[in-house]
Amino acid sequence: MKQFDFGIVGLGVMGKNLLLNMADHGFSVAGLDLDQAKAAALEEGAREGQDVKGFITAEKFVSSLKRPRAIMLLVPAGKPVDAAIGSLLPLLEKDDIVVDGGNSYFPDTERRFAELAKKNIHFFGMGISGGEKGARFGPSMMPGGDAQAYERLRPIFEAIAAKVDGEPCVTYLGKGSAGNYVKMVHNGIEYGIMQLIAETYDIMKKGLGYSDDKIQSIFASWNDTELQSFLVEITGLILQKKDDDTGKQLLPLISDQARSKGTGKWTSQNAMDLQAPVPVIDMAVLMRDISKFKEERVAASKALKWAGEENVDATADMLKNALYFGMITTYAQGMVQLRLASEEYGYGLNLEEVAKIWRGGCIIRAACLEDFRKAYKKAPDLANLMLDKEIGEDLVARQKDVREVVKVAVEKGIPAPALMAALSYFDAYRSDRLSTNVIQAQRDFFGAHQFERIDKEGVFHAQWE
C-alpha cells in the first residue's frame, strides 16, 4: 500500500484545503472522514499526479501513513477531540504524532499532552489562523509540543505556511499547550481589533454623519497607510458589498447581535488569573455579550435618551490615529499576557518569533507586526511594547487625536468602550502614582487587610474610626 507523508482527520473545508496545500508542495497526503462524499471530494480536488487519498475507515487510514505517523485532527474543540483521539489510539504506535489543529482550550491540551506522553505518543496543540483561504494557500501556524518530535512536522509545516520576506509563518513555540495558548491570545487580540474597527465605523456613521460611500472610501484608503492589515482591508470590502436582493449596502441589513465561539472569553478569563490587564479585549467580549440583549436595548433606546452635543467634531486623520493607537495598545496587552503566561506555565515563548509568524497568513496580520518583531529583537525582555522608544513616541504623538475622538463618542452618546479602554490603559500605565491607594485604605478599613506605605517598610493597619 502507498505510504503517505501526512494525514488529517476531518475533511471539512480546513482539512481538505490543508491537505491540498501539502500536495501542492510535493507531499503525499491522506484524509479520513466518515462522510464518503468528503473523502471523495478530497481526491477530486487534487491535481493530476498528486498523491492524495481519502479514507472512510480509521484502520486503513492509519496503516497508510509513514512511520512515525503524523496525524492532524481538525474536528470541533472539546469532546470531539477526545473521541477522535480515543478512536485512533488503539491503532497508533510508539513515537507517532497527533496534532490538534482546532481552537482547543489550553488546559485540555495540557491534559492530552500528559495522557498521550504516558503511551509514548507525541501530542501537539497547534493554532491555525487564516481561514479556508489561508489553509489552501498559506496559513499562520502556532505549534506547541515536544521539540524533538516537531522535526518530523517542520518540513511540511514550513512548506505550506504563509511566507513574509521568504520566512515561513510557523515556528515551534514551546512545550505542552504553548501553541494553543498563543492562538487563544491571537484570537483575543482579534476580538479587540474587530471591536475597535466597529466603534470607529459607528463614530463615523452616527457621530459624524459620514455617508456609507465616504466610510468605505476611508477604510479602503487606510489600508495603504500604517493601518495596513487584514481586518482593515476586509472592512473596506465589506462596506463595498451590495445586497443581491435589494441592491442596497449589505452591512446595515446585518443583525447587530454578534456571535462568538469563546476564545476571546478564554483570553479574558485567563488574563485575570495571571493578573495581566487586557481591557480592550475585555470590552470586546463585553460588547458581544451586550449585543445579545436586543429587545432590552431597543426599549432602553426609547427610555434612556441623550440629545447629543453638536459642537464636537473629528477628522478622518484623527480617526485613523485613534484606531491605530487602539490597535497598538491591544497588541501590547496581548503580548504582556503571553510574557506572563510563558513565565507561569514554563512555555519559554520567544515574542520576536510570535510577532514574526503573525506577520502573514493570520487574521491579525498587520504591517505594525514587523515593528514589534524589531522591538523584541532589540530587547527580548521588553516588558511592554509601549516601552519601545519608537512605538512609545508614536503613541504619544497620536494621543491628542484619541482624546478628541473619545470626546466625540462621549458627547454623541456612542458606545466606544474598547477605544476608551485603550486610552485608559495607556494613561494608567504611564501614571507614576494611581488612585489605588484609596482602595488600599478602603480594604484596610472594612477588612483589616493592611496596607504598605511609601515612607517606611512593612505592612500596616490603621484604626480608621
Short mmCIF file of C-alpha atoms in Angstrom, two decimals:
data_model
loop_
_atom_site.label_atom_id
_atom_site.label_comp_id
_atom_site.label_asym_id
_atom_site.label_seq_id
_atom_site.Cartn_x
_atom_site.Cartn_y
_atom_site.Cartn_z
CA MET A 1 0.00 0.00 0.00
CA LYS A 2 1.11 3.56 -0.74
CA GLN A 3 2.63 5.19 2.35
CA PHE A 4 1.61 8.83 2.84
CA ASP A 5 3.64 11.61 4.47
CA PHE A 6 0.82 13.17 6.48
CA GLY A 7 -2.79 12.53 7.43
CA ILE A 8 -5.73 14.66 8.56
CA VAL A 9 -8.87 13.52 10.37
CA GLY A 10 -11.83 15.73 9.43
CA LEU A 11 -12.21 16.74 5.80
CA GLY A 12 -14.25 19.89 6.13
CA VAL A 13 -13.06 23.00 4.33
CA MET A 14 -9.97 23.46 6.52
CA GLY A 15 -8.86 19.83 6.46
CA LYS A 16 -9.34 19.45 2.73
CA ASN A 17 -7.56 22.71 1.94
CA LEU A 18 -4.58 21.97 4.16
CA LEU A 19 -4.08 18.58 2.53
CA LEU A 20 -4.30 20.05 -0.96
CA ASN A 21 -1.83 22.74 0.11
CA MET A 22 0.57 20.00 1.21
CA ALA A 23 0.06 18.13 -2.06
CA ASP A 24 0.91 21.31 -3.98
CA HIS A 25 4.28 21.28 -2.19
CA GLY A 26 5.09 17.71 -3.19
CA PHE A 27 3.91 15.78 -0.13
CA SER A 28 1.76 12.66 -0.31
CA VAL A 29 -1.28 13.04 1.92
CA ALA A 30 -4.25 11.10 3.25
CA GLY A 31 -7.53 12.20 4.80
CA LEU A 32 -10.10 10.46 6.97
CA ASP A 33 -13.77 11.35 7.17
CA LEU A 34 -16.79 9.16 7.88
CA ASP A 35 -18.61 11.07 5.14
CA GLN A 36 -17.86 9.29 1.85
CA ALA A 37 -18.66 12.44 -0.12
CA LYS A 38 -15.99 14.44 1.72
CA ALA A 39 -13.39 11.72 1.22
CA ALA A 40 -14.20 11.67 -2.47
CA ALA A 41 -14.14 15.48 -2.71
CA LEU A 42 -10.59 15.49 -1.35
CA GLU A 43 -9.38 13.27 -4.18
CA GLU A 44 -11.36 15.24 -6.76
CA GLY A 45 -9.67 18.46 -5.61
CA ALA A 46 -6.17 17.10 -6.25
CA ARG A 47 -4.23 17.93 -9.39
CA GLU A 48 -3.06 15.28 -11.79
CA GLY A 49 -0.05 13.41 -10.49
CA GLN A 50 -0.54 14.36 -6.85
CA ASP A 51 -0.65 11.61 -4.19
CA VAL A 52 -3.91 12.36 -2.38
CA LYS A 53 -6.18 9.72 -0.88
CA GLY A 54 -9.45 9.88 1.06
CA PHE A 55 -10.40 7.16 3.56
CA ILE A 56 -13.59 6.39 5.45
CA THR A 57 -12.15 3.81 7.89
CA ALA A 58 -9.59 4.61 10.57
CA GLU A 59 -7.74 1.30 10.20
CA LYS A 60 -6.90 1.79 6.53
CA PHE A 61 -6.14 5.47 7.07
CA VAL A 62 -3.66 4.88 9.91
CA SER A 63 -1.96 1.92 8.20
CA SER A 64 -1.39 4.05 5.10
CA LEU A 65 0.84 6.57 6.89
CA LYS A 66 4.63 6.56 7.07
CA ARG A 67 6.14 5.84 10.49
CA PRO A 68 6.39 7.65 12.78
CA ARG A 69 2.89 8.65 11.75
CA ALA A 70 1.88 12.31 11.72
CA ILE A 71 -1.86 12.85 12.06
CA MET A 72 -3.71 16.15 12.47
CA LEU A 73 -7.20 16.39 13.96
CA LEU A 74 -9.48 19.06 12.53
CA VAL A 75 -12.65 18.41 14.49
CA PRO A 76 -14.65 20.72 16.82
CA ALA A 77 -12.96 21.53 20.13
CA GLY A 78 -13.94 19.70 23.29
CA LYS A 79 -15.33 16.16 23.45
CA PRO A 80 -14.98 15.52 19.68
CA VAL A 81 -11.19 15.86 20.02
CA ASP A 82 -11.09 13.32 22.86
CA ALA A 83 -13.37 10.99 20.85
CA ALA A 84 -11.11 11.24 17.80
CA ILE A 85 -8.02 10.53 19.89
CA GLY A 86 -9.79 7.56 21.50
CA SER A 87 -10.67 6.03 18.14
CA LEU A 88 -7.10 6.39 16.83
CA LEU A 89 -5.18 5.37 19.94
CA PRO A 90 -5.51 1.56 19.56
CA LEU A 91 -4.04 1.90 16.06
CA LEU A 92 -1.06 4.07 16.97
CA GLU A 93 2.49 3.07 17.91
CA LYS A 94 5.36 4.49 19.90
CA ASP A 95 6.63 7.90 18.63
CA ASP A 96 3.57 8.53 16.44
CA ILE A 97 2.43 12.17 16.48
CA VAL A 98 -1.09 13.54 16.93
CA VAL A 99 -1.69 17.24 16.22
CA ASP A 100 -4.87 19.00 17.35
CA GLY A 101 -5.35 21.79 14.80
CA GLY A 102 -8.52 23.23 16.35
CA ASN A 103 -9.15 26.03 18.84
CA SER A 104 -8.90 23.85 21.94
CA TYR A 105 -8.80 25.40 25.40
CA PHE A 106 -5.19 25.19 26.56
CA PRO A 107 -5.82 23.20 29.81
CA ASP A 108 -7.41 20.47 27.64
CA THR A 109 -4.28 20.43 25.51
CA GLU A 110 -2.10 20.17 28.60
CA ARG A 111 -4.14 17.17 29.80
CA ARG A 112 -3.97 15.41 26.42
CA PHE A 113 -0.24 16.10 26.16
CA ALA A 114 0.36 14.37 29.51
CA GLU A 115 -2.02 11.47 28.83
CA LEU A 116 -0.50 10.59 25.46
CA ALA A 117 3.07 11.04 26.72
CA LYS A 118 2.41 8.10 29.09
CA LYS A 119 1.69 6.00 25.99
CA ASN A 120 4.81 7.28 24.18
CA ILE A 121 2.65 9.22 21.69
CA HIS A 122 3.65 12.81 20.94
CA PHE A 123 0.80 15.31 21.14
CA PHE A 124 0.79 18.82 19.67
CA GLY A 125 -1.73 21.59 20.08
CA MET A 126 -1.43 23.85 17.07
CA GLY A 127 -3.37 27.03 16.42
CA ILE A 128 -4.06 27.71 12.74
CA SER A 129 -5.12 31.14 11.52
CA GLY A 130 -6.12 32.34 8.10
CA GLY A 131 -9.45 30.69 7.41
CA GLU A 132 -10.15 28.49 4.42
CA LYS A 133 -8.14 30.64 2.00
CA GLY A 134 -5.16 30.63 4.34
CA ALA A 135 -5.38 26.85 4.74
CA ARG A 136 -5.29 26.42 0.97
CA PHE A 137 -2.57 28.93 0.12
CA GLY A 138 -0.64 29.66 3.32
CA PRO A 139 -1.81 29.98 6.95
CA SER A 140 -0.02 31.12 10.08
CA MET A 141 0.53 28.12 12.35
CA MET A 142 1.35 28.02 16.06
CA PRO A 143 2.53 24.55 17.20
CA GLY A 144 3.42 23.54 20.73
CA GLY A 145 4.56 20.13 21.98
CA ASP A 146 7.74 18.08 22.05
CA ALA A 147 10.63 19.94 20.39
CA GLN A 148 12.33 16.82 19.05
CA ALA A 149 9.11 15.41 17.58
CA TYR A 150 8.50 18.74 15.84
CA GLU A 151 11.33 17.93 13.43
CA ARG A 152 9.05 15.32 11.82
CA LEU A 153 6.47 18.06 11.18
CA ARG A 154 8.69 21.03 10.44
CA PRO A 155 9.44 20.44 6.71
CA ILE A 156 5.74 20.06 5.91
CA PHE A 157 4.57 23.00 8.02
CA GLU A 158 7.28 25.35 6.78
CA ALA A 159 6.44 24.44 3.18
CA ILE A 160 2.71 25.17 3.46
CA ALA A 161 2.84 28.24 5.75
CA ALA A 162 2.41 31.80 4.53
CA LYS A 163 5.71 33.49 3.74
CA VAL A 164 6.85 37.01 4.61
CA ASP A 165 10.23 38.09 3.24
CA GLY A 166 10.79 34.43 2.44
CA GLU A 167 10.30 33.37 6.08
CA PRO A 168 7.55 30.84 6.92
CA CYS A 169 4.84 31.98 9.31
CA VAL A 170 5.26 28.96 11.56
CA THR A 171 7.72 28.10 14.31
CA TYR A 172 7.98 25.77 17.27
CA LEU A 173 6.66 27.84 20.18
CA GLY A 174 7.23 25.70 23.25
CA LYS A 175 6.23 22.61 25.16
CA GLY A 176 2.78 21.41 26.14
CA SER A 177 -0.06 23.79 25.38
CA ALA A 178 2.12 26.71 24.20
CA GLY A 179 0.68 26.62 20.68
CA ASN A 180 -2.96 26.63 21.71
CA TYR A 181 -2.25 29.35 24.27
CA VAL A 182 -0.65 31.64 21.68
CA LYS A 183 -3.60 31.04 19.34
CA MET A 184 -6.03 31.88 22.17
CA VAL A 185 -4.34 35.23 22.75
CA HIS A 186 -4.19 35.77 18.98
CA ASN A 187 -7.97 35.41 18.96
CA GLY A 188 -8.34 37.75 21.93
CA ILE A 189 -6.36 40.42 20.06
CA GLU A 190 -8.57 39.71 17.06
CA TYR A 191 -11.66 40.40 19.20
CA GLY A 192 -10.16 43.69 20.37
CA ILE A 193 -9.20 44.99 16.93
CA MET A 194 -12.56 44.00 15.44
CA GLN A 195 -14.32 45.95 18.20
CA LEU A 196 -12.08 48.99 17.67
CA ILE A 197 -12.87 48.96 13.95
CA ALA A 198 -16.60 48.60 14.66
CA GLU A 199 -16.50 51.57 17.05
CA THR A 200 -14.63 53.69 14.51
CA TYR A 201 -17.30 52.87 11.93
CA ASP A 202 -20.04 53.79 14.42
CA ILE A 203 -18.44 57.15 15.24
CA MET A 204 -18.14 57.94 11.53
CA LYS A 205 -21.72 56.98 10.75
CA LYS A 206 -23.70 58.11 13.80
CA GLY A 207 -21.36 60.65 15.34
CA LEU A 208 -20.07 62.48 12.28
CA GLY A 209 -22.81 61.67 9.78
CA TYR A 210 -20.49 60.27 7.09
CA SER A 211 -22.17 58.58 4.13
CA ASP A 212 -21.68 54.87 3.53
CA ASP A 213 -19.62 55.63 0.43
CA LYS A 214 -17.37 58.02 2.35
CA ILE A 215 -16.80 55.49 5.14
CA GLN A 216 -15.94 52.82 2.57
CA SER A 217 -13.51 55.12 0.83
CA ILE A 218 -11.78 55.99 4.10
CA PHE A 219 -11.31 52.36 5.15
CA ALA A 220 -10.05 51.43 1.67
CA SER A 221 -7.51 54.27 1.77
CA TRP A 222 -6.37 53.36 5.30
CA ASN A 223 -5.13 50.00 4.07
CA ASP A 224 -2.40 51.87 2.20
CA THR A 225 -1.16 53.51 5.42
CA GLU A 226 0.34 52.35 8.71
CA LEU A 227 -3.08 50.77 9.41
CA GLN A 228 -2.45 48.19 6.68
CA SER A 229 -3.87 44.94 7.99
CA PHE A 230 -6.19 42.11 7.04
CA LEU A 231 -9.05 43.34 9.25
CA VAL A 232 -8.93 46.92 7.92
CA GLU A 233 -8.72 45.57 4.36
CA ILE A 234 -11.77 43.33 4.67
CA THR A 235 -13.75 46.11 6.39
CA GLY A 236 -13.31 48.20 3.23
CA LEU A 237 -14.54 45.26 1.15
CA ILE A 238 -17.48 44.64 3.50
CA LEU A 239 -18.58 48.27 3.16
CA GLN A 240 -18.46 47.90 -0.62
CA LYS A 241 -20.75 44.87 -0.79
CA LYS A 242 -24.28 45.33 -2.13
CA ASP A 243 -27.18 43.07 -1.20
CA ASP A 244 -28.18 40.79 -4.07
CA ASP A 245 -31.89 41.14 -3.27
CA THR A 246 -32.27 44.86 -2.62
CA GLY A 247 -29.22 46.42 -4.27
CA LYS A 248 -28.57 48.33 -1.05
CA GLN A 249 -25.41 48.18 1.02
CA LEU A 250 -25.44 44.80 2.79
CA LEU A 251 -23.88 45.86 6.12
CA PRO A 252 -26.88 47.82 7.51
CA LEU A 253 -29.07 44.77 6.81
CA ILE A 254 -26.98 42.51 9.07
CA SER A 255 -28.16 41.85 12.65
CA ASP A 256 -26.18 43.59 15.40
CA GLN A 257 -26.32 40.54 17.70
CA ALA A 258 -22.74 39.29 17.46
CA ARG A 259 -21.77 35.66 17.89
CA SER A 260 -18.61 34.15 19.35
CA LYS A 261 -17.03 30.76 19.97
CA GLY A 262 -15.45 31.54 23.32
CA THR A 263 -11.76 32.14 22.59
CA GLY A 264 -11.98 35.84 23.46
CA LYS A 265 -13.68 34.97 26.74
CA TRP A 266 -10.94 32.42 27.49
CA THR A 267 -8.32 35.10 26.88
CA SER A 268 -10.00 37.50 29.33
CA GLN A 269 -10.60 34.82 31.96
CA ASN A 270 -7.02 33.60 31.92
CA ALA A 271 -5.65 37.15 31.83
CA MET A 272 -7.45 37.78 35.10
CA ASP A 273 -5.92 34.60 36.55
CA LEU A 274 -2.48 35.90 35.56
CA GLN A 275 -3.29 39.48 36.67
CA ALA A 276 -2.46 40.61 33.13
CA PRO A 277 -4.64 43.63 32.26
CA VAL A 278 -6.20 43.30 28.79
CA PRO A 279 -9.04 45.88 28.98
CA VAL A 280 -9.57 46.25 25.22
CA ILE A 281 -10.12 42.51 24.88
CA ASP A 282 -12.36 42.53 27.96
CA MET A 283 -14.51 45.28 26.42
CA ALA A 284 -14.71 43.44 23.10
CA VAL A 285 -16.07 40.35 24.87
CA LEU A 286 -18.48 42.52 26.88
CA MET A 287 -19.86 44.20 23.75
CA ARG A 288 -20.59 40.87 22.09
CA ASP A 289 -22.43 39.87 25.25
CA ILE A 290 -24.46 43.08 25.50
CA SER A 291 -25.34 42.87 21.79
CA LYS A 292 -27.46 39.81 22.58
CA PHE A 293 -29.87 41.86 24.74
CA LYS A 294 -31.60 43.19 21.63
CA GLU A 295 -35.14 43.65 22.97
CA GLU A 296 -33.90 45.37 26.11
CA ARG A 297 -31.63 47.66 24.10
CA VAL A 298 -34.49 48.67 21.82
CA ALA A 299 -36.65 49.50 24.85
CA ALA A 300 -33.81 51.38 26.55
CA SER A 301 -33.14 53.43 23.41
CA LYS A 302 -36.59 54.95 23.85
CA ALA A 303 -36.44 55.39 27.62
CA LEU A 304 -32.82 56.47 28.17
CA LYS A 305 -32.43 59.25 25.64
CA TRP A 306 -29.48 61.57 25.07
CA ALA A 307 -29.80 64.60 22.82
CA GLY A 308 -26.10 64.79 21.96
CA GLU A 309 -23.69 67.68 21.70
CA GLU A 310 -23.35 69.27 18.27
CA ASN A 311 -20.15 71.24 18.86
CA VAL A 312 -17.72 68.35 18.63
CA ASP A 313 -16.01 67.06 15.54
CA ALA A 314 -13.16 64.85 14.36
CA THR A 315 -11.35 64.49 11.05
CA ALA A 316 -10.59 61.29 9.17
CA ASP A 317 -6.93 61.67 10.19
CA MET A 318 -7.92 61.87 13.86
CA LEU A 319 -9.97 58.70 13.45
CA LYS A 320 -7.06 56.97 11.74
CA ASN A 321 -4.70 57.92 14.57
CA ALA A 322 -7.21 56.83 17.19
CA LEU A 323 -7.75 53.44 15.57
CA TYR A 324 -4.01 52.89 15.17
CA PHE A 325 -3.44 53.89 18.82
CA GLY A 326 -6.10 51.39 19.88
CA MET A 327 -4.64 48.62 17.74
CA ILE A 328 -1.11 49.10 19.09
CA THR A 329 -2.23 49.08 22.71
CA THR A 330 -4.31 45.94 22.05
CA TYR A 331 -1.30 44.09 20.65
CA ALA A 332 0.72 45.36 23.61
CA GLN A 333 -1.80 43.95 26.08
CA GLY A 334 -1.81 40.57 24.33
CA MET A 335 1.98 40.40 24.27
CA VAL A 336 2.15 41.16 28.00
CA GLN A 337 -0.27 38.31 28.63
CA LEU A 338 1.93 35.97 26.55
CA ARG A 339 5.01 37.05 28.51
CA LEU A 340 3.35 36.42 31.88
CA ALA A 341 1.84 33.11 30.72
CA SER A 342 5.22 31.93 29.47
CA GLU A 343 6.67 32.58 32.94
CA GLU A 344 3.72 30.97 34.72
CA TYR A 345 3.43 27.85 32.55
CA GLY A 346 7.06 27.43 31.54
CA TYR A 347 6.45 27.77 27.80
CA GLY A 348 9.68 29.58 27.01
CA LEU A 349 7.98 31.77 24.40
CA ASN A 350 10.10 33.95 22.13
CA LEU A 351 7.95 37.02 21.47
CA GLU A 352 10.01 38.06 18.46
CA GLU A 353 9.12 34.70 16.87
CA VAL A 354 5.45 35.16 17.77
CA ALA A 355 5.37 38.59 16.12
CA LYS A 356 7.19 37.16 13.10
CA ILE A 357 4.74 34.32 12.43
CA TRP A 358 1.77 36.67 12.83
CA ARG A 359 3.01 38.94 10.02
CA GLY A 360 1.39 36.79 7.32
CA GLY A 361 -1.42 34.30 6.84
CA CYS A 362 -3.33 35.01 10.06
CA ILE A 363 -6.39 37.14 10.78
CA ILE A 364 -4.45 39.71 12.84
CA ARG A 365 -1.65 40.13 10.31
CA ALA A 366 -0.68 43.78 10.01
CA ALA A 367 2.22 45.95 8.92
CA CYS A 368 2.90 47.00 12.53
CA LEU A 369 3.90 43.44 13.46
CA GLU A 370 7.25 43.97 11.75
CA ASP A 371 7.81 46.91 14.13
CA PHE A 372 7.01 44.60 17.03
CA ARG A 373 9.40 41.96 15.73
CA LYS A 374 12.18 44.55 15.56
CA ALA A 375 11.36 45.80 19.05
CA TYR A 376 11.67 42.31 20.56
CA LYS A 377 14.82 41.62 18.55
CA LYS A 378 16.42 44.71 20.14
CA ALA A 379 15.10 43.91 23.61
CA PRO A 380 13.94 40.27 24.08
CA ASP A 381 12.93 41.03 27.67
CA LEU A 382 10.87 44.10 26.75
CA ALA A 383 8.15 44.33 29.42
CA ASN A 384 5.61 46.15 27.23
CA LEU A 385 5.67 47.21 23.58
CA MET A 386 4.75 50.73 24.68
CA LEU A 387 8.19 50.98 26.31
CA ASP A 388 9.95 50.60 22.96
CA LYS A 389 11.29 54.06 22.09
CA GLU A 390 9.85 54.32 18.57
CA ILE A 391 6.49 52.72 19.41
CA GLY A 392 6.12 54.79 22.58
CA GLU A 393 6.91 58.06 20.80
CA ASP A 394 4.37 57.18 18.11
CA LEU A 395 1.64 56.60 20.70
CA VAL A 396 2.46 59.86 22.49
CA ALA A 397 2.21 61.75 19.20
CA ARG A 398 -1.24 60.29 18.47
CA GLN A 399 -2.78 60.57 21.93
CA LYS A 400 -4.31 64.02 21.38
CA ASP A 401 -6.36 62.69 18.46
CA VAL A 402 -7.53 59.71 20.52
CA ARG A 403 -8.78 62.06 23.21
CA GLU A 404 -10.66 64.15 20.63
CA VAL A 405 -12.31 61.09 19.10
CA VAL A 406 -13.32 59.84 22.56
CA LYS A 407 -14.88 63.26 23.21
CA VAL A 408 -16.99 62.85 20.07
CA ALA A 409 -18.16 59.42 21.24
CA VAL A 410 -19.00 60.70 24.73
CA GLU A 411 -20.81 63.83 23.56
CA LYS A 412 -22.75 61.98 20.86
CA GLY A 413 -23.68 59.11 23.18
CA ILE A 414 -21.94 56.48 21.05
CA PRO A 415 -20.56 53.43 22.89
CA ALA A 416 -16.82 53.15 22.35
CA PRO A 417 -15.64 51.04 25.30
CA ALA A 418 -12.66 49.47 23.51
CA LEU A 419 -11.28 52.82 22.37
CA MET A 420 -11.81 54.28 25.84
CA ALA A 421 -10.18 51.21 27.40
CA ALA A 422 -7.17 51.62 25.12
CA LEU A 423 -6.75 55.22 26.24
CA SER A 424 -7.31 54.37 29.91
CA TYR A 425 -4.76 51.55 29.70
CA PHE A 426 -2.24 53.98 28.22
CA ASP A 427 -2.98 56.60 30.89
CA ALA A 428 -2.85 54.06 33.72
CA TYR A 429 0.39 52.51 32.50
CA ARG A 430 2.10 55.89 32.22
CA SER A 431 0.93 57.01 35.71
CA ASP A 432 3.68 57.10 38.32
CA ARG A 433 1.00 57.17 41.02
CA LEU A 434 -2.50 55.74 40.71
CA SER A 435 -5.55 56.32 42.89
CA THR A 436 -5.40 52.71 44.09
CA ASN A 437 -4.04 53.96 47.41
CA VAL A 438 -7.69 54.78 48.15
CA ILE A 439 -8.55 51.11 47.53
CA GLN A 440 -5.75 50.02 49.84
CA ALA A 441 -7.21 52.22 52.58
CA GLN A 442 -10.77 51.01 51.96
CA ARG A 443 -9.71 47.36 52.20
CA ASP A 444 -7.96 48.02 55.48
CA PHE A 445 -10.95 49.99 56.82
CA PHE A 446 -13.59 47.31 56.26
CA GLY A 447 -11.48 44.14 56.40
CA ALA A 448 -8.24 44.94 58.22
CA HIS A 449 -6.37 43.76 55.11
CA GLN A 450 -3.44 46.07 55.87
CA PHE A 451 -1.51 48.33 53.50
CA GLU A 452 2.01 49.36 52.57
CA ARG A 453 3.39 52.89 52.98
CA ILE A 454 5.68 54.93 50.73
CA ASP A 455 7.73 56.36 53.61
CA LYS A 456 8.65 53.22 55.57
CA GLU A 457 8.99 49.44 55.12
CA GLY A 458 6.44 46.87 56.29
CA VAL A 459 2.69 46.39 56.33
CA PHE A 460 0.35 48.46 58.47
CA HIS A 461 -3.16 48.63 59.85
CA ALA A 462 -4.86 51.86 60.92
CA GLN A 463 -7.64 52.44 63.41
CA TRP A 464 -9.85 54.36 60.98
CA GLU A 465 -12.63 55.20 63.46
#
